[in-house]
XYZ file of C-alpha atoms in Angstrom:
614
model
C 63.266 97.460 99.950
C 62.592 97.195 103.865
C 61.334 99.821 105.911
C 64.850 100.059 107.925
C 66.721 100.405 104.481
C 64.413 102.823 103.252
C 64.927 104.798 106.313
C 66.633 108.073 105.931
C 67.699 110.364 108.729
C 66.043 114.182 108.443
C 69.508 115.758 108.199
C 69.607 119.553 108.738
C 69.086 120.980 104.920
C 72.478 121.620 103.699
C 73.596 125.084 103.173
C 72.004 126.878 100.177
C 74.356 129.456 97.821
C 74.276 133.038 98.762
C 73.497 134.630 95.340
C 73.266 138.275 94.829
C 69.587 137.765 93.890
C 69.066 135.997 97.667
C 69.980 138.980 99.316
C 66.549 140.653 99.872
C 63.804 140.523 102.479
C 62.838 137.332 103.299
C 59.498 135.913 101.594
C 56.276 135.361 104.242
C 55.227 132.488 104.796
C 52.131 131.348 103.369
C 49.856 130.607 105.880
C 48.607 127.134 104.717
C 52.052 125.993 105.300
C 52.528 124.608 108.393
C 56.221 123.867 109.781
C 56.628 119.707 110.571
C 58.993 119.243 113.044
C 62.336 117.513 112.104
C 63.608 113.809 113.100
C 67.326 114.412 114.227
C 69.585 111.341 114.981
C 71.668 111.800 117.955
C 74.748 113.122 116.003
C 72.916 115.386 113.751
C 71.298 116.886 116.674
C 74.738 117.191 118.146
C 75.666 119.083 114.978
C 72.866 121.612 115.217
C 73.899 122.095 119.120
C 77.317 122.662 117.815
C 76.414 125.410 115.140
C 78.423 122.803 112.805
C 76.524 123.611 109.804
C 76.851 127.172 110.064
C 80.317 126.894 109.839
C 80.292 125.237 106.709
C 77.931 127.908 105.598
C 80.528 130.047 106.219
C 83.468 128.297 104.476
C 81.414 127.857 101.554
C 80.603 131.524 101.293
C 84.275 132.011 100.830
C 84.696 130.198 97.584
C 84.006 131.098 94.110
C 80.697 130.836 92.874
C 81.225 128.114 90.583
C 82.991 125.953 93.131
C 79.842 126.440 95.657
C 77.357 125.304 93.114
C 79.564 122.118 92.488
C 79.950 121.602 96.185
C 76.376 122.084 97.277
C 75.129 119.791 94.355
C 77.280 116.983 95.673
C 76.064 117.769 99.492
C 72.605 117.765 98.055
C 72.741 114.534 96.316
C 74.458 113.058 99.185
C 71.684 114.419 101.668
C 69.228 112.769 99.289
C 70.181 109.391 98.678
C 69.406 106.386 100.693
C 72.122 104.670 103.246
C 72.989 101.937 100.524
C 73.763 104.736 98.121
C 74.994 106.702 100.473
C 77.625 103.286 101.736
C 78.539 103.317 97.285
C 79.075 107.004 97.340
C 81.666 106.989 100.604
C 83.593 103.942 99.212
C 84.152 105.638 95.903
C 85.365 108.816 97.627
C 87.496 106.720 99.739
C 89.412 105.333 96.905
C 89.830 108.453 95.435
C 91.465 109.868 98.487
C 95.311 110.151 98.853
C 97.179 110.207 102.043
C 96.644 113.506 103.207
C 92.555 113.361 102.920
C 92.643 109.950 104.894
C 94.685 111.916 107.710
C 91.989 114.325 107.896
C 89.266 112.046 107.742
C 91.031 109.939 110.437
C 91.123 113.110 112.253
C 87.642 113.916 112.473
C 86.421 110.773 112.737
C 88.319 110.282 116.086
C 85.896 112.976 117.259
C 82.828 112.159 115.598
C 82.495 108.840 116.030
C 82.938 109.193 119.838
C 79.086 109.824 122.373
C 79.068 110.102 125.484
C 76.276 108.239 126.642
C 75.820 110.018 129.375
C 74.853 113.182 127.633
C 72.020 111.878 125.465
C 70.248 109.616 128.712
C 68.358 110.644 131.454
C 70.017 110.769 135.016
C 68.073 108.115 136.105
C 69.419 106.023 133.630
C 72.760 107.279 133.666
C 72.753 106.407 137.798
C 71.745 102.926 136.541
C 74.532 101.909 134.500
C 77.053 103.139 136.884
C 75.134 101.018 139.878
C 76.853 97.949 138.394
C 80.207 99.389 138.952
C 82.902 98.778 141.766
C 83.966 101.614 144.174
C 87.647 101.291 141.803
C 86.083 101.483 138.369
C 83.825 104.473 139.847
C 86.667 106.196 140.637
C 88.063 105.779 137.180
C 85.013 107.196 135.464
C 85.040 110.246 137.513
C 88.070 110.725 135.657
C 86.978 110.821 132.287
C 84.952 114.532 131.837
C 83.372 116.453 134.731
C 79.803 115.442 133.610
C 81.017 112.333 134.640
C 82.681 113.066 138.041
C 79.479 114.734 138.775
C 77.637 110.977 138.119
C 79.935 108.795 139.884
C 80.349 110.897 142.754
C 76.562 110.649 143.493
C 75.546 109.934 147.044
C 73.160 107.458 145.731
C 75.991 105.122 144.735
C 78.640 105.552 147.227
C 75.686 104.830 149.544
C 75.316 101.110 148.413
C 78.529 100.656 147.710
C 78.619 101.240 152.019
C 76.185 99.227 152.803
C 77.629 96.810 150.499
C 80.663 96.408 152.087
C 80.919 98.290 156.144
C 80.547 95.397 158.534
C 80.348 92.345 155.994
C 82.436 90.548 153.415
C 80.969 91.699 150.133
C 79.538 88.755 147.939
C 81.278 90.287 144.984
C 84.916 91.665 145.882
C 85.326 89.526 149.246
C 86.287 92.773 150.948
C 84.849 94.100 153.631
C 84.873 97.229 155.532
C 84.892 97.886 159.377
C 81.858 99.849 161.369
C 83.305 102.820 163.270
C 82.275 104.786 165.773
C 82.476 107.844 164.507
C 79.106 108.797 162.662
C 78.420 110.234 159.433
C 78.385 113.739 160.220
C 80.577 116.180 161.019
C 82.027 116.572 164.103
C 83.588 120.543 165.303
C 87.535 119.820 166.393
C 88.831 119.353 169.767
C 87.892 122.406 172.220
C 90.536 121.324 174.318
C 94.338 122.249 173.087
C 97.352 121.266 173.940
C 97.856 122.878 177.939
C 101.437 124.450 177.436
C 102.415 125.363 180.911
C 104.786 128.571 181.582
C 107.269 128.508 183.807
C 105.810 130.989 185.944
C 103.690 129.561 188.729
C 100.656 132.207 188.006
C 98.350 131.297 185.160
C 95.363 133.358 182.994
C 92.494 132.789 184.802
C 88.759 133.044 182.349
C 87.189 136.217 182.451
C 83.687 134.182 183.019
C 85.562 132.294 185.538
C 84.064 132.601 189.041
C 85.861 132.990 192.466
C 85.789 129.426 194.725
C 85.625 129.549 198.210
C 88.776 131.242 200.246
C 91.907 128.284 200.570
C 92.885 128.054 204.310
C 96.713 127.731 203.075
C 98.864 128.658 200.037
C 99.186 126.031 197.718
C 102.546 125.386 195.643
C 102.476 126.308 192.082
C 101.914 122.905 190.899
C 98.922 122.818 192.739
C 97.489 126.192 192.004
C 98.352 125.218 187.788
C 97.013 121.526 188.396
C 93.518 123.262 189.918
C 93.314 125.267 186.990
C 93.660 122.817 184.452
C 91.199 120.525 185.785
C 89.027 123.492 185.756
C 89.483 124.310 182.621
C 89.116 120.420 181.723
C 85.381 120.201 183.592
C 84.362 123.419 181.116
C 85.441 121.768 178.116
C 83.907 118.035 179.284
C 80.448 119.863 180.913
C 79.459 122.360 178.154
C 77.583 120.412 175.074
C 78.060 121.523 171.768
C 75.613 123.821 170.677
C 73.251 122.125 168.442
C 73.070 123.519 164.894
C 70.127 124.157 162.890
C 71.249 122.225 159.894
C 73.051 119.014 160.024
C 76.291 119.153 157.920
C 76.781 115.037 156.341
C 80.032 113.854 154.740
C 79.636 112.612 150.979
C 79.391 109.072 151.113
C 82.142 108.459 148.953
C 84.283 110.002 151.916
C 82.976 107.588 153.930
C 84.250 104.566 151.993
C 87.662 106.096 151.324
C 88.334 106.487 154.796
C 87.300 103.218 156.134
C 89.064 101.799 153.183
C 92.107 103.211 154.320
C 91.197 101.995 157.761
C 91.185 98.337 156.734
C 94.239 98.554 154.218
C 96.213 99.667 157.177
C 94.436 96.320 159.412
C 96.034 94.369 156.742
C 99.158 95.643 156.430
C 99.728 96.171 160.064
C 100.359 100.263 159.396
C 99.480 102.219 162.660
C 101.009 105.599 164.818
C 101.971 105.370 167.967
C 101.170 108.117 170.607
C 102.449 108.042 174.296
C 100.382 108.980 177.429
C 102.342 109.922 180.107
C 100.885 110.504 183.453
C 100.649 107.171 185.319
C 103.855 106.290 187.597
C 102.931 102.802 187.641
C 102.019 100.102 185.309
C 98.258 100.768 183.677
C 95.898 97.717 184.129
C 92.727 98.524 182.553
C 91.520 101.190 179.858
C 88.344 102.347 178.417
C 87.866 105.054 174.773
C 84.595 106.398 173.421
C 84.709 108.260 170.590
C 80.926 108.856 169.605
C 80.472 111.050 173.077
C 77.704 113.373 172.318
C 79.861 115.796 173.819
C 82.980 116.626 174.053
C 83.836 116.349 170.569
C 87.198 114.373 170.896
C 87.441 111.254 171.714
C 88.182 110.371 175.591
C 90.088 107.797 177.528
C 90.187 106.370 180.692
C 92.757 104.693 182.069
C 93.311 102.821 185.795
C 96.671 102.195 187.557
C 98.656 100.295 189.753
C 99.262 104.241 191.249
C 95.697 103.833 192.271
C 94.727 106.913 190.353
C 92.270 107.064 186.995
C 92.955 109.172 184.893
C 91.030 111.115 181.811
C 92.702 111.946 178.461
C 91.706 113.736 175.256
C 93.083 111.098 172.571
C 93.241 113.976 170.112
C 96.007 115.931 171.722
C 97.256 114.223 174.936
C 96.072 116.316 177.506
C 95.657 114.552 180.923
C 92.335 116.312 181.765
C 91.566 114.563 185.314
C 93.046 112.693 187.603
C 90.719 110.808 189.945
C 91.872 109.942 193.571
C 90.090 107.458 196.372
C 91.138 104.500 195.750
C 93.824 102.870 198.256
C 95.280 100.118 196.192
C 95.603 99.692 192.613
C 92.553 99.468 190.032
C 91.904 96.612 187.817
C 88.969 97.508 185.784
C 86.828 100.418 184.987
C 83.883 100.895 182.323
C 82.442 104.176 181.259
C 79.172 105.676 179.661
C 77.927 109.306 178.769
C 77.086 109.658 182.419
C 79.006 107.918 184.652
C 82.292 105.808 185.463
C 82.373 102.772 187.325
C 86.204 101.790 188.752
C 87.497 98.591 190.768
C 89.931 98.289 192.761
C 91.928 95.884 194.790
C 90.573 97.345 197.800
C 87.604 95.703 198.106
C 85.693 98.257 196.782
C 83.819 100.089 193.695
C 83.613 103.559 192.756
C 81.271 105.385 190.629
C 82.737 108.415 189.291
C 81.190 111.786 187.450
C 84.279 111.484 185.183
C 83.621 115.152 183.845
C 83.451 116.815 186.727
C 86.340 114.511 188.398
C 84.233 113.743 191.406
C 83.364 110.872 193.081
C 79.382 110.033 193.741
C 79.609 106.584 195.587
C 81.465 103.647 196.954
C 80.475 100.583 196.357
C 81.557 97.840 199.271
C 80.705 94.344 199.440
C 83.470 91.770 198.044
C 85.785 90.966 200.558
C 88.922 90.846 198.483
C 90.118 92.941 195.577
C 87.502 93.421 192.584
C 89.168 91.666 189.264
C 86.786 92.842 186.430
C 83.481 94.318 186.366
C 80.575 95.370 183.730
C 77.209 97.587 183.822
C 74.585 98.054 181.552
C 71.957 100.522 181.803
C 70.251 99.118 184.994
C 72.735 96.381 186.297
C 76.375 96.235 187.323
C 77.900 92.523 187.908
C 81.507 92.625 189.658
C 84.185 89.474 189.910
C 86.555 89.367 192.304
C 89.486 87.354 193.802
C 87.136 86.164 196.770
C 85.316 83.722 193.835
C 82.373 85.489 193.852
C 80.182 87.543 191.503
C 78.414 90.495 193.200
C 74.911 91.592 191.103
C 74.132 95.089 191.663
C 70.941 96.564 190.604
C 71.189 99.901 189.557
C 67.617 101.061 188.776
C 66.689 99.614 192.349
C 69.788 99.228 194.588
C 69.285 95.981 195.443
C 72.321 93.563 195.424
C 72.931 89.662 195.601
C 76.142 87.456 195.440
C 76.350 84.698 192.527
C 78.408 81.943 193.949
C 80.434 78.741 192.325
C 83.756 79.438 190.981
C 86.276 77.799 192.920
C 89.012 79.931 192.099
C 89.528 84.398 191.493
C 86.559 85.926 188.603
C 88.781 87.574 185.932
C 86.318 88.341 183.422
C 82.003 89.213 183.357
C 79.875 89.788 180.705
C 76.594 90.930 180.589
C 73.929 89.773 177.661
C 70.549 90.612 177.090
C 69.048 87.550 175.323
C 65.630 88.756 175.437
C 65.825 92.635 174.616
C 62.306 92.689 174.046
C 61.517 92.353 177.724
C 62.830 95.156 178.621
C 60.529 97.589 180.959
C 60.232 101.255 180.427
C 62.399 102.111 183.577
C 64.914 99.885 182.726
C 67.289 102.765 180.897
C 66.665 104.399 184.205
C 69.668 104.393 186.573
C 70.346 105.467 190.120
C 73.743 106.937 189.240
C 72.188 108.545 185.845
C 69.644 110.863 188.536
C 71.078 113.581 190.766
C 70.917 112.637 194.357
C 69.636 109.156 193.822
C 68.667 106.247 195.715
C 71.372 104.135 197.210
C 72.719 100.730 196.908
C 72.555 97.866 199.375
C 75.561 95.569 199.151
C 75.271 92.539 201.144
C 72.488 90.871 199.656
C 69.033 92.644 199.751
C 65.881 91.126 198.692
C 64.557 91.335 195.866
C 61.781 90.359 193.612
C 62.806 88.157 190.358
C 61.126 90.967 188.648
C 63.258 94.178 189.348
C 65.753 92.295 186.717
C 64.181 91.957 183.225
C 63.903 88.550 181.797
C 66.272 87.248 179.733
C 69.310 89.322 181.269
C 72.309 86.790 181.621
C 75.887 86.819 182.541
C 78.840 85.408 181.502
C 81.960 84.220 184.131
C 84.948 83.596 183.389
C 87.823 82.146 186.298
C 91.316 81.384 186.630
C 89.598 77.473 187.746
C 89.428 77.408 184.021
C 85.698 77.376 183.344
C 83.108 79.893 182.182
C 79.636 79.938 183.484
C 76.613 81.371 182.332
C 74.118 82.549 184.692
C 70.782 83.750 184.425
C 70.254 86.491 186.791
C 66.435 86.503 186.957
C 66.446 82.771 188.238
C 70.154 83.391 189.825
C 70.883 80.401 188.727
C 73.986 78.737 186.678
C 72.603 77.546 183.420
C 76.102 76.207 181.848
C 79.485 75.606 182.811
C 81.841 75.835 179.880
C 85.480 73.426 180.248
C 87.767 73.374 177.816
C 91.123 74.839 178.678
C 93.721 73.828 180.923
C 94.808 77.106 181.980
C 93.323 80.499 183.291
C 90.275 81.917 181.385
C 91.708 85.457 181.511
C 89.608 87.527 178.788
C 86.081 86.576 176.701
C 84.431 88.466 174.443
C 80.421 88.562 173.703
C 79.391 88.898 169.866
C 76.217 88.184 168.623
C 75.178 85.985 166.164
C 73.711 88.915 163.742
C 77.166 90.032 163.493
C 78.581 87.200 161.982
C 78.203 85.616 158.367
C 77.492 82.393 157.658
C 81.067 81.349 156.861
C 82.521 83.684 159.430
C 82.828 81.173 162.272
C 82.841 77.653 160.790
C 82.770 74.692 163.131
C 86.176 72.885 162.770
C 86.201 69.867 164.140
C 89.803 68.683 164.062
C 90.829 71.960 165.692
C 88.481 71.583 168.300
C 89.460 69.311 170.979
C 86.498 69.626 173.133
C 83.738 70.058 170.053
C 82.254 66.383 171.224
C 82.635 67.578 175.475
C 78.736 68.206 176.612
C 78.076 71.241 179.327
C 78.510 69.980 182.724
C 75.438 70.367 184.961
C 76.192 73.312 187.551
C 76.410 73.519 191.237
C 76.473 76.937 191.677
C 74.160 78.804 193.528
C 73.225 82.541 194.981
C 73.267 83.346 198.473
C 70.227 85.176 198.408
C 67.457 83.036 199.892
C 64.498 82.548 197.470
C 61.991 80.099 196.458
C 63.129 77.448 194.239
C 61.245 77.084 190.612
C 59.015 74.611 189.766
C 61.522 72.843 187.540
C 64.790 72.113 187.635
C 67.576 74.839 185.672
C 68.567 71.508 183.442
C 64.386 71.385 182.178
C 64.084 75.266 182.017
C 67.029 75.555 179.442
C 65.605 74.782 176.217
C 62.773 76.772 177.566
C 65.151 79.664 178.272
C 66.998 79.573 175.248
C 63.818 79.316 172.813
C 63.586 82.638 171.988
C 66.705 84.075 172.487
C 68.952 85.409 170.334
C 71.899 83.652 169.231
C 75.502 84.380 170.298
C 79.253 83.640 170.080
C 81.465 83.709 172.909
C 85.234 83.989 172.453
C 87.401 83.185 175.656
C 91.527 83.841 176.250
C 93.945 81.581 178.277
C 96.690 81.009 179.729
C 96.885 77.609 178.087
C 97.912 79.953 174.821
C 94.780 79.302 172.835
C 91.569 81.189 171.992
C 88.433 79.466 171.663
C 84.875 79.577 170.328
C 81.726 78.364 172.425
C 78.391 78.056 171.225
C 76.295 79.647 173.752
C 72.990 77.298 172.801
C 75.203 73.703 173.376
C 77.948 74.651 175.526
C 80.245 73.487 173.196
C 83.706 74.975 172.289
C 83.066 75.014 168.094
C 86.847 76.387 167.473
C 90.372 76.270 169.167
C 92.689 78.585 167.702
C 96.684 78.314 168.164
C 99.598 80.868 167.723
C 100.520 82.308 170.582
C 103.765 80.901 172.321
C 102.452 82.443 175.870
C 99.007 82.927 177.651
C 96.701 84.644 176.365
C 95.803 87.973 177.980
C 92.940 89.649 176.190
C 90.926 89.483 173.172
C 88.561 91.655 171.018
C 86.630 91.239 167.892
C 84.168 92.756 165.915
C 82.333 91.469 162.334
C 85.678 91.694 160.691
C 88.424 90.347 162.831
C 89.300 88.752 166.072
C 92.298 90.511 168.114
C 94.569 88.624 170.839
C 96.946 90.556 172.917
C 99.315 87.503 174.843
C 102.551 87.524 177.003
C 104.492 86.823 174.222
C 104.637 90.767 173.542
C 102.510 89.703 170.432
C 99.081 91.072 168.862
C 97.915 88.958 166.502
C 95.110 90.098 164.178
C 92.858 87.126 162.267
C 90.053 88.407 159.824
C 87.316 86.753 159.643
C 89.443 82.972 160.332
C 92.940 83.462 158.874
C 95.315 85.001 160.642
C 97.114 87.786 158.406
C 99.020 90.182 160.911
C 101.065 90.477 163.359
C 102.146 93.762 165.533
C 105.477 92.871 167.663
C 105.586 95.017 170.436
């Protein structure tokens, strides 16, 4: 006989009659004898957790004596014998059963022949086996028994599960998740409620509140309530949250489930609607942040054909400034932590302390109305409908004009291909110090080196090319033609946020895949010595070690299309739109078009699979 059959599991001893005799004080143990510790298998040690044998101690005290010397000879011989006699023993038994002993067999087998693995293993382990399971079968396990909520709720897994799936198709599922900007942690609500104004022109004014300077006239009431909210607005935007001493973190699995919910909506097209009212005119640009280190809410700007900006709390509504200096209406605005930077048709740029509502400086130097513009931490670049591109150093104040579009600058884009040249000042602004430095707008002089290498710009015109410019050499590296209408919109995304498959080349849908990049003649009217070599040898050089990027572009000729910034070549043309296209967006996950046609059209990844109708 093998060791395995021999094998016989160290049962507890089974219970012993309780004679009259037994009844005394218990014997001592000799002390030669020394205990050996017991094998258990896993159910028997279940049993003696369970007290299971004491119960049967305690039915079997309750029969005659007779009867327990039968039973406890049978458990006895049973406990004995090996498994193969043990296997003969149950089969006999079995076919001496009637129908009411199988029923009770059957029901205590459905309980005994059930483990729960994850009792008996370690955590570890336990962790390990539920690794290999999808966010919907984890959910389903936590289901089961509250040792196993406790499991599949762990941080550890809903953690990989995220970075499985939040900006990337998963290799698995093919789902993917989108990257918001709100972070992790817990954020305090909204300081800012809903303003209810009484009809009585006299408002509460703050205890803490401090007397301004005496008004030379009485204002109306719609004044005197206006001045008080955007008081009350400047508190709420200047005072920071007070920092707590422990950071509070949402579970991970909260994480998922709402960004799950985020993308199921994408899909389906499922969204709220919320009106702004406030502007008396038709609203050209907008800007929202919603990872502001403080307030807590989410903000956004918006400019107007009623030449006013104004600032909103997206959480309830509230209008909580309304900026006023420019003279004509405002086509594009961009906004940071710090500052706001407007334009306007005027001819002129404004940079705004959007929580205080004030203006800090004007910014003149186009000589028609300013179309687009875009800033980074140390430069500001600024299109207009006079054709030219106006540079504006921020960490310096120098200035200088970029020159050779033929027709109004609709769109820039700024892109740091080198990020590792950056300088230590370079996060440094004029606008970001009190009482800084100012700018020079017509063209100052300046060394190649007050702009960090590698910083480039993107232009795009209503003559229906794109350029790219290098701004250290000031210099047009690429001109980009490929539709036959008005470049309107582009969009920057680098190649680190795109898979493999998430942009393929297609060929038959590109109509100008085979077109090479035409050399430029623009050029900047800031005089400067010319390099040693020509822009058209410098560009490999230029491009060596840069990073990667993908440049999506919206016309008026209806279609979208993808450019390979290394080649100059348009990789993709997408159709759908019955009307010129107006402006586009994307992220890792999807590519958004907003065209005349009153349509938004949402594609993930490639394929288009919604549609909101306005």
């Amino acid at each position: 006989m093998s060791a395995a059959e021999s094998y016989v599991c160290d049962t507890l001893p089974a219970p012993k009659l309780a004679a009259d005799h037994d009844v005394a004080a218990p014997r001592r143990a000799e002390p030669s004898q020394e205990a050996t510790p017991r094998k258990l298998c896993f159910r028997h040690q279940r049993m003696a957790d369970e007290g299971t044998n004491l119960k049967l101690q305690q039915a079997l005290d309750a029969m005659p004596l007779d009867d327990r010397q039968a039973v406890n000879a049978i458990w006895s011989s049973f406990s004995s014998s090996s498994h193969p006699c043990r296997a003969l023993i149950l089969q006999g038994l079995l076919t001496m059963c009637c129908f009411s002993q199988l029923s009770l067999l059957t029901e205590h087998l459905a309980h005994l022949i059930r483990i729960d693995p994850f009792a008996c293993f370690p955590r570890e382990v336990s962790l390990k086996i539920l690794g290999y399971l999808d966010a919907t079968s984890l959910c389903r396990a936590a289901q089961v028994a509250r040792r196993w909520k406790a499991l599949a709720d762990d941080d550890v897994l809903w953690r990989g599960i995220c970075e499985q799936h939040i900006g990337q198709k998963c290799t698995k599922c093919g789902w993917g998740l989108p990257v918001l900007e709100k972070k992790r942690g817990y954020r305090p609500r909204s300081l800012s409620p809903p303003i209810d104004r009484p009809p009585s022109s006299k408002r509460a004014v703050p205890e803490d509140h401090e007397p301004g300077p005496p008004i030379k006239r009485q204002r109306s009431s719609d004044e005197s309530e206006a001045s008080s909210c955007d008081q009350a607005s400047s508190c709420v935007l200047l005072t920071p949250i007070p920092s707590s001493t422990h950071s509070l973190t949402r579970p991970w699995k909260d994480v998922y489930s709402e960004r799950m919910t985020i993308e199921r909506n994408w899909r389906r097209g499922r969204c709220t609607a919320r009106t702004l009212k406030g502007h008396t005119d038709g609203v050209m640009c907008l800007q929202f942040h919603e990872s502001l280190s403080y307030p807590a809410f989410p903000v956004l700007i918006s400019g107007s054909y009623d030449r006013t900006v104004r600032v909103w709390n997206m959480e309830t509504g509230v209008e909580l400034h309304t900026l006023k200096g420019h003279t004509r209406a405002i086509r594009a605005l961009q906004f940071d932590d710090i500052k706001l930077i407007t334009g306007s048709m005027d001819h002129t740029l404004k940079v705004w302390d959007w929580r205080r509502g004030k203006c800090i400086r004007t910014l003149a130097g186009h000589t028609n109305g300013v179309l687009c513009l875009n800033f980074d931490s140390n430069v500001l670049a600024s299109g207009s409908v006079d054709t030219t591109i106006k540079v504006w150093n921020l960490r310096t104040g120098g200035a200088f004009t970029l020159r050779g579009h033929s027709d109004w600058v609709n769109a820039v884009q700024l892109w740091d291909s080198n990020p590792s040249a950056r300088t230590e000042q370079s996060s440094v602004s004029l606008f970001d110090v009190p009482g800084g430095g100012s700018l020079s707008p017509r063209g100052a002089s300046c060394s190649a080196t007050e702009i960090d290498a590698g910083k480039m710009l993107f232009s795009a015109s209503d003559d229906g090319t794109i350029k790219l410019w290098d701004l250290t050499l000031r210099t047009c590296l690429r001109t980009m033609t490929g539709h036959m209408g008005q470049v309107q919109s582009m969009k920057l995304l680098p190649a680190s946020d795109c898979d493999g498959d998430e942009l393929p080349v297609d060929v038959e849908n590109s109509e100008e895949a085979a077109r090479t990049s035409q050399p430029s003649e623009a050029s900047s009217d800031t005089t400067r010595s010319a390099p040693s070599e020509s822009p058209a040898d410098t560009t490999t050089t230029l491009f060596a070690n840069r990073k990667k990027a993908v440049l999506i572009s919206g016309s008026l000729d209806n279609t979208i299309r993808l450019w390979d910034i290394e080649t100059g070549k348009c990789t993709r043309t997408f159709f759908g739109h019955i009307e010129g296209v107006w402006a586009v967006a994307c992220d890792k996950m999807r590519l958004v078009s907003g065209s005349h046609d009153r349509t938004v059209k949402v594609c993930l990844r490639v394929f288009c699979f919604s549609r909101v109708v306005c």
